[in-house]
XYZ file of C-alpha atoms in Angstrom:
117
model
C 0.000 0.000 0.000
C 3.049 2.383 0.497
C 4.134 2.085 -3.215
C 1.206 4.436 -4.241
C 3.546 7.120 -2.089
C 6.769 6.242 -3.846
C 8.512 9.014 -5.709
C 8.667 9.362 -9.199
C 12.017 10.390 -10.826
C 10.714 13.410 -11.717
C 9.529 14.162 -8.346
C 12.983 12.953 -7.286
C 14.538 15.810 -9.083
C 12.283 18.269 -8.525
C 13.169 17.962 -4.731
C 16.849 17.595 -5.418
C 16.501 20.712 -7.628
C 14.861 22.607 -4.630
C 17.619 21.397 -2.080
C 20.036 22.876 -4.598
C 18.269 26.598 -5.054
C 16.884 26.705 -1.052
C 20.263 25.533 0.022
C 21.379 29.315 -0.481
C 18.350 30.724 1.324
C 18.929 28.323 4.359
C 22.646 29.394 4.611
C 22.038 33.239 4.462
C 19.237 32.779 7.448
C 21.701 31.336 9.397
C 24.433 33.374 8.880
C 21.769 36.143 10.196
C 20.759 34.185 13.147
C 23.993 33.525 14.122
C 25.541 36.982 13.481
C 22.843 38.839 15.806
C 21.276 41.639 14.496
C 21.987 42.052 10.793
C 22.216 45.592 8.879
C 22.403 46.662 5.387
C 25.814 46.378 5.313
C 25.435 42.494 5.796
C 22.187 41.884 3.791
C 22.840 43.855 0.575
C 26.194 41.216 0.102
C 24.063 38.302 1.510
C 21.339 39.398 -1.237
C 23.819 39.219 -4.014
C 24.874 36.379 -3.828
C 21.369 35.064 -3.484
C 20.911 36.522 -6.996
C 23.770 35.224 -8.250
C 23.008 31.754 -7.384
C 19.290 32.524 -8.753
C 20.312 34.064 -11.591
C 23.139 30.910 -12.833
C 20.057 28.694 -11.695
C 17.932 31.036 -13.973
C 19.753 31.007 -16.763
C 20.739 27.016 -16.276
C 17.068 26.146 -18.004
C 18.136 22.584 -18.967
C 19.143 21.438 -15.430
C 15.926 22.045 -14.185
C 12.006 21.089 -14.331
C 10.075 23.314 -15.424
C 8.286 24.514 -12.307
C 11.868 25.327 -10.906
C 12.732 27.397 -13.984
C 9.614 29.293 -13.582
C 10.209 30.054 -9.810
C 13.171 30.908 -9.784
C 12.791 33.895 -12.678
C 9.552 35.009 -10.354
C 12.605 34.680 -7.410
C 15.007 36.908 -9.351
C 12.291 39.108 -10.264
C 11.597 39.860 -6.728
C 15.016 40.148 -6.196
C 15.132 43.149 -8.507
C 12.611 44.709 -7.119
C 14.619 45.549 -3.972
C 17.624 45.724 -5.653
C 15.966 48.752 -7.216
C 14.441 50.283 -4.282
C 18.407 50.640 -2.773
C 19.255 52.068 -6.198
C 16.771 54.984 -4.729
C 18.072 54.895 -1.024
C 21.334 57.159 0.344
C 20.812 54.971 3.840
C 21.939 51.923 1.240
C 24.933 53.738 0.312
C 25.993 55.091 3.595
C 26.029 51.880 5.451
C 28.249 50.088 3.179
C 30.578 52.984 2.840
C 31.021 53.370 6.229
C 30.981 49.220 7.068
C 35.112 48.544 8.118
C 35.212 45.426 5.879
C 33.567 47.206 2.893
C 33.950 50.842 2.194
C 33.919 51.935 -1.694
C 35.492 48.555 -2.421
C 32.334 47.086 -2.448
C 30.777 48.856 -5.452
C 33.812 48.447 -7.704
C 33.574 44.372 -6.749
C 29.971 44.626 -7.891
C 30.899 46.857 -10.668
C 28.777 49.874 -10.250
C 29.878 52.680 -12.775
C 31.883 55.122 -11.405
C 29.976 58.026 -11.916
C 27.030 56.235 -9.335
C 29.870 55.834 -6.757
């Protein structure tokens, strides 16, 4: 009676396919918990490379089903959304300039032009 509950292949990879895109998620949550309190100058990093693991996965079409593919652009879409809402915000700025680790270094490693720095 238990083999009507048995995974498919499919459904096989679809959960190895979300392991591989929430495994990102799980390690920036706790990197938060265990870092206290975080602040912009800790999320905006964490957040990129969250995109850039969405947007390889994105762009990676053949590795995964369907209903991945199709989250994960709706993922990277929201993604951009905030990215674009700290494209409008001087608090953004501020924090990572004055962070000790990052200062202006961090928008030429994520290549900003130089006339927005």
């Amino acid at each position: 009676e238990l083999r009507a509950f048995e995974l498919t292949w499919e459904e096989w990879k679809a959960a190895g396919d979300l392991h591989d895109i929430l495994k990102v998620l799980k390690d920036a949550t706790l990197y938060f918990s265990c870092a206290g309190t975080p602040t912009l100058a800790t999320v905006i990093p964490a957040m990129d490379v969250i995109n850039m693991v969405f947007a390889m996965a994105a762009v990676n079409n053949i590795k995964f089903l369907a209903p991945i593919h199709a989250s994960l652009l709706v993922a990277k879409g929201m993604l951009n959304h905030y990215y674009q809402l700290t494209d409008d915000s001087d608090v953004y700025r501020i924090a990572i300039v004055l962070h000790p680790v990052h200062k202006l270094d961090y928008f030429e490693q994520v290549k900003w032009e130089h006339a927005w720095i």
